[in-house]
Structure formats: structure tokens, C-alpha cells
Coordinates of C-alpha atoms in Angstrom, one line a residue:
Chain A
Q15 CA 47.6 183.0 35.5
Q16 CA 47.8 186.3 33.6
Q17 CA 49.4 188.2 36.4
V18 CA 52.9 189.5 36.6
K19 CA 54.0 190.0 40.1
Q20 CA 56.6 192.7 40.7
S21 CA 58.7 193.5 43.7
P22 CA 59.7 195.6 45.6
Q23 CA 57.0 198.3 45.4
S24 CA 59.7 201.0 46.2
L25 CA 63.4 201.0 46.3
I26 CA 66.0 203.4 47.6
V27 CA 69.6 203.0 46.4
Q28 CA 72.7 205.1 46.9
K29 CA 74.4 206.6 43.9
G30 CA 76.8 204.0 42.4
G31 CA 74.9 201.1 43.9
I32 CA 73.1 198.3 42.2
S33 CA 69.3 198.4 41.8
I34 CA 67.5 195.1 41.5
I35 CA 63.8 194.7 40.6
N36 CA 62.2 191.3 40.4
C37 CA 59.2 190.0 38.5
A38 CA 57.5 186.6 38.3
Y39 CA 54.9 185.2 36.0
E40 CA 52.7 182.1 35.8
N41 CA 51.7 181.8 32.1
T42 CA 54.2 179.7 30.3
A43 CA 52.9 181.0 27.0
F44 CA 54.6 184.4 27.6
D45 CA 57.6 184.8 25.4
Y46 CA 58.3 188.5 25.5
F47 CA 59.4 190.3 28.6
P48 CA 60.0 194.1 28.3
W49 CA 60.8 196.6 31.0
Y50 CA 59.4 200.1 30.7
Q51 CA 60.7 203.2 32.5
Q52 CA 58.5 206.1 33.5
F53 CA 59.6 209.5 34.7
P54 CA 57.2 211.7 36.6
G55 CA 54.7 213.5 34.3
K56 CA 55.7 211.3 31.3
G57 CA 54.4 208.2 29.6
P58 CA 56.3 204.9 30.0
A59 CA 59.0 204.2 27.5
L60 CA 60.6 200.9 26.6
L61 CA 63.9 200.4 28.4
I62 CA 65.0 196.9 27.5
A63 CA 63.3 193.6 26.5
I64 CA 64.3 189.9 26.4
R65 CA 63.0 186.8 24.8
P66 CA 63.1 183.4 26.6
D67 CA 65.7 181.9 24.4
V68 CA 68.5 183.9 26.2
S69 CA 69.2 184.1 30.0
E70 CA 70.6 187.6 30.0
K71 CA 70.5 190.7 28.0
K72 CA 72.6 193.8 28.7
E73 CA 72.3 197.3 27.4
G74 CA 74.7 199.7 29.0
R75 CA 74.1 199.8 32.7
F76 CA 70.8 197.9 32.4
T77 CA 70.7 194.1 32.4
I78 CA 67.7 191.7 32.3
S79 CA 68.3 188.3 33.9
F80 CA 65.8 185.6 32.9
N81 CA 65.2 182.3 34.6
K82 CA 62.7 180.3 32.5
S83 CA 62.4 177.3 34.9
A84 CA 61.6 179.6 37.8
K85 CA 59.4 181.8 35.6
Q86 CA 61.2 184.9 36.9
F87 CA 63.1 187.8 35.4
S88 CA 64.8 190.8 36.9
L89 CA 66.2 194.1 36.0
H90 CA 69.6 195.1 37.3
I91 CA 70.8 198.7 37.1
M92 CA 74.5 198.9 37.7
D93 CA 76.2 202.1 39.0
S94 CA 72.8 203.6 39.7
Q95 CA 72.5 207.4 39.1
P96 CA 70.1 210.0 40.4
G97 CA 68.9 210.3 36.8
D98 CA 67.7 206.7 37.0
S99 CA 65.1 207.7 39.6
A100 CA 61.8 206.7 38.0
T101 CA 59.1 204.1 38.1
Y102 CA 59.9 200.8 36.4
F103 CA 57.3 198.4 35.1
C104 CA 58.0 194.8 34.0
A105 CA 55.6 193.3 31.5
A106 CA 55.0 190.0 29.8
G107 CA 53.3 189.0 26.6
T108 CA 53.1 186.6 23.7
N109 CA 53.5 186.8 20.0
Q110 CA 49.8 185.9 19.4
A111 CA 48.0 188.7 17.6
G112 CA 45.6 190.7 19.7
T113 CA 46.9 189.5 23.1
A114 CA 47.7 192.1 25.7
L115 CA 50.9 193.1 27.3
I116 CA 50.5 192.3 31.0
F117 CA 52.2 194.9 33.3
G118 CA 53.5 194.5 36.8
K119 CA 52.4 197.0 39.4
G120 CA 55.6 199.1 39.2
T121 CA 58.6 199.9 41.3
T122 CA 59.5 203.4 42.3
L123 CA 63.2 203.8 42.4
S124 CA 64.9 206.6 44.1
V125 CA 68.7 207.0 43.8
S126 CA 70.1 209.2 46.4
S127 CA 73.2 211.3 45.7
Chain B
E9 CA 59.0 213.7 15.3
A10 CA 57.4 210.4 16.0
Q11 CA 54.9 210.7 18.8
V12 CA 51.6 209.9 20.4
T13 CA 49.6 212.9 21.4
Q14 CA 46.7 213.1 23.9
N15 CA 44.3 215.9 24.6
P16 CA 43.5 217.2 27.0
R17 CA 46.4 216.6 29.4
Y18 CA 44.3 217.5 32.5
L19 CA 40.6 217.4 32.9
I20 CA 38.3 217.9 35.9
T21 CA 34.7 217.1 35.3
V22 CA 31.5 216.1 37.1
T23 CA 29.7 212.8 37.4
G24 CA 27.6 212.0 34.4
K25 CA 29.0 214.6 32.0
K26 CA 30.2 212.9 28.8
L27 CA 33.7 213.4 27.8
T28 CA 36.2 212.4 25.1
V29 CA 40.0 212.1 25.4
T30 CA 41.6 212.2 22.0
C31 CA 44.7 210.2 20.9
S32 CA 46.6 210.6 17.7
Q33 CA 49.8 208.9 16.4
N34 CA 52.0 209.9 13.4
M35 CA 53.9 206.6 13.0
N36 CA 51.4 204.8 10.8
H37 CA 51.0 202.2 13.5
E38 CA 48.3 199.6 13.2
Y39 CA 47.9 198.8 16.9
M40 CA 46.6 201.3 19.4
S41 CA 45.6 200.9 23.0
W42 CA 44.3 202.7 26.1
Y43 CA 45.5 202.1 29.6
R44 CA 44.7 203.5 33.0
Q45 CA 47.3 203.9 35.7
D46 CA 46.3 203.9 39.3
P47 CA 48.6 203.9 42.4
G48 CA 49.5 200.4 43.4
L49 CA 47.7 198.8 40.4
G50 CA 50.1 199.6 37.6
L51 CA 49.0 199.9 34.0
R52 CA 45.7 198.2 33.1
Q53 CA 44.5 197.9 29.5
I54 CA 41.0 199.4 28.8
Y55 CA 40.5 198.8 25.1
Y56 CA 42.7 198.1 22.1
S57 CA 42.5 198.2 18.4
M58 CA 44.4 196.0 15.9
N59 CA 43.4 198.2 13.0
V60 CA 40.8 200.5 11.6
E61 CA 37.3 199.5 12.6
V62 CA 38.7 196.7 14.8
T63 CA 38.5 197.2 18.5
D64 CA 38.3 194.8 21.5
K65 CA 38.0 195.0 25.3
G66 CA 41.0 194.9 27.5
D67 CA 41.1 194.1 31.2
V68 CA 39.0 197.0 32.5
P69 CA 36.5 198.1 29.8
E70 CA 33.5 198.9 31.9
G71 CA 32.3 202.5 31.6
Y72 CA 34.4 203.2 28.5
K73 CA 33.9 203.3 24.7
V74 CA 36.4 203.6 21.9
S75 CA 36.2 204.0 18.1
R76 CA 38.8 203.6 15.4
K77 CA 37.6 205.3 12.2
E78 CA 41.0 206.4 11.1
K79 CA 44.4 204.7 11.5
R80 CA 46.0 207.6 13.3
N81 CA 43.2 208.4 15.8
F82 CA 41.8 206.4 18.7
P83 CA 39.6 208.4 21.0
L84 CA 38.5 207.2 24.5
I85 CA 34.9 208.1 25.4
L86 CA 33.4 208.2 28.8
E87 CA 29.6 208.4 28.3
S88 CA 28.7 208.9 32.0
P89 CA 31.9 209.4 34.1
S90 CA 31.9 208.3 37.7
P91 CA 34.4 209.1 40.5
N92 CA 36.0 205.7 40.2
Q93 CA 37.2 206.6 36.7
T94 CA 39.4 209.3 38.3
S95 CA 42.8 208.1 37.0
L96 CA 45.8 208.8 34.8
Y97 CA 45.1 207.6 31.2
F98 CA 47.7 206.7 28.6
C99 CA 47.3 206.0 24.9
A100 CA 49.9 203.8 23.2
S101 CA 50.6 202.6 19.8
S102 CA 52.9 200.0 18.1
S103 CA 53.5 198.8 14.6
S104 CA 51.5 195.5 14.8
G105 CA 50.5 194.4 18.2
P106 CA 51.9 195.1 21.7
T107 CA 54.4 192.2 21.5
P108 CA 57.1 191.8 20.6
H109 CA 57.0 195.3 19.4
E110 CA 57.8 198.5 21.3
Q111 CA 54.8 200.4 22.4
Y112 CA 55.0 204.2 22.2
F113 CA 53.0 205.9 25.0
G114 CA 51.5 209.3 24.9
P115 CA 52.2 211.9 27.7
G116 CA 49.0 210.9 29.7
T117 CA 45.7 212.6 30.6
R118 CA 45.0 213.1 34.3
L119 CA 41.2 212.9 34.8
T120 CA 39.4 213.9 37.9
V121 CA 35.7 213.1 38.2
T122 CA 33.9 214.8 41.1

């Protein structure tokens, strides 16, 4: 019940295309859903996050779509660029002090020019 | 510059030889955590600390120890490393818990145990 399932494991998108990464969770207590971006040789960094009181959050070319009833959320990268090539991790957590952030297994995105 | 630093960045050691990976943050964060990253398994939490002298186990604590004697430092100790602890390790910190606050990750330590 603590798992966050992420798909696909890897993704190749042409420059200018839309990249979509999906995540699903089981624990209905989760109320914070961040996405982290990791470039080779670097630590993950927060990209965008959403709370379940909204169905969508957009920051530039990055959008999180959230479906509470289906317990799913996804990251959309519009107009994908070679500089977006990285590993993306979805995660889920609660506000409860001391509880962990549960990460998905990651998606390696390659944007071809 | 706000950052989390880890040392060493790369380490090759032999089975059973005790080692320590240091982690330090300069953001006055209360919460610190250690993760390991393995191909196909994502990021898994090893230990975390809510504040000085307060630590607790994460998902994969076996074979690891931690201590939090100062707010800024959170070293990871492998008393008797084994080959299955070969991994990429990340330290992270956040202001007061991993959610809903942004976690800042260090650059990683790649450990190889032969």
C-alpha cells in the first residue's frame, strides 16, 4: 500500500514532442505529490509538486495532472527539449511528521534532436 | 550558496572495512535523510532524522548506522560493508519533514564494495 508505481521505465521523445510519465498509488492518506528531476551525476531536484485539492498544476512547460478518484497522477512535458533528458521520479507523501516520501522507480527520458 | 555536501563522492572499499560517508547542510534544516539509488529500484530511504539526537529507520536500514549530534551533519556509517551495499547514496535535507517541503539532495556518493 506504500508503493508508488511509475511508468514507463524509459521514454524516447522527439524534440518538440510531448513527454508523459504516469504514476499510481494506493495509500489514500497521501496528500503531497512531487516530481523530482535528476541529471546524470547529480542529485534529484524538485521540479513541480501538487496537492490533491487541485486537478492540475502548470509551471512553464511542465504540468502535473492529478486524478484523485483513480489515484493516479502524471507529468506532462510540453515541447520537450534535449535539455529535458534526465531521470524523473514521482513521489508521494503525507503531512504527518516523520513519514517518508515514497518514490517511484524512475523514468529515464531521452529527447532526440 | 545553500547546499548539501557529501564526502567522499566516490569510494571503493573491501568487504568488512568500516567506512563513514559524511553529509552536511548549510540551510539550518531540521530534517535530514539518507537514500540509496539502485537501477530499477529508484530511491529508497535508509534512515532519517527529524532533529538533533532524533533518528529513525527508513525502508532499508539493515547494515547501516547514523548519528545526528549536530543539526548540520548527518553521517552514514557502514560498520561492515558487504557487496550488496554497492550503490549510489544520497543525503537530503528539508526544513521540517520531507512533505510537503522540498527536499534538497546532495551530489551523491558512489560506493563500490568488493
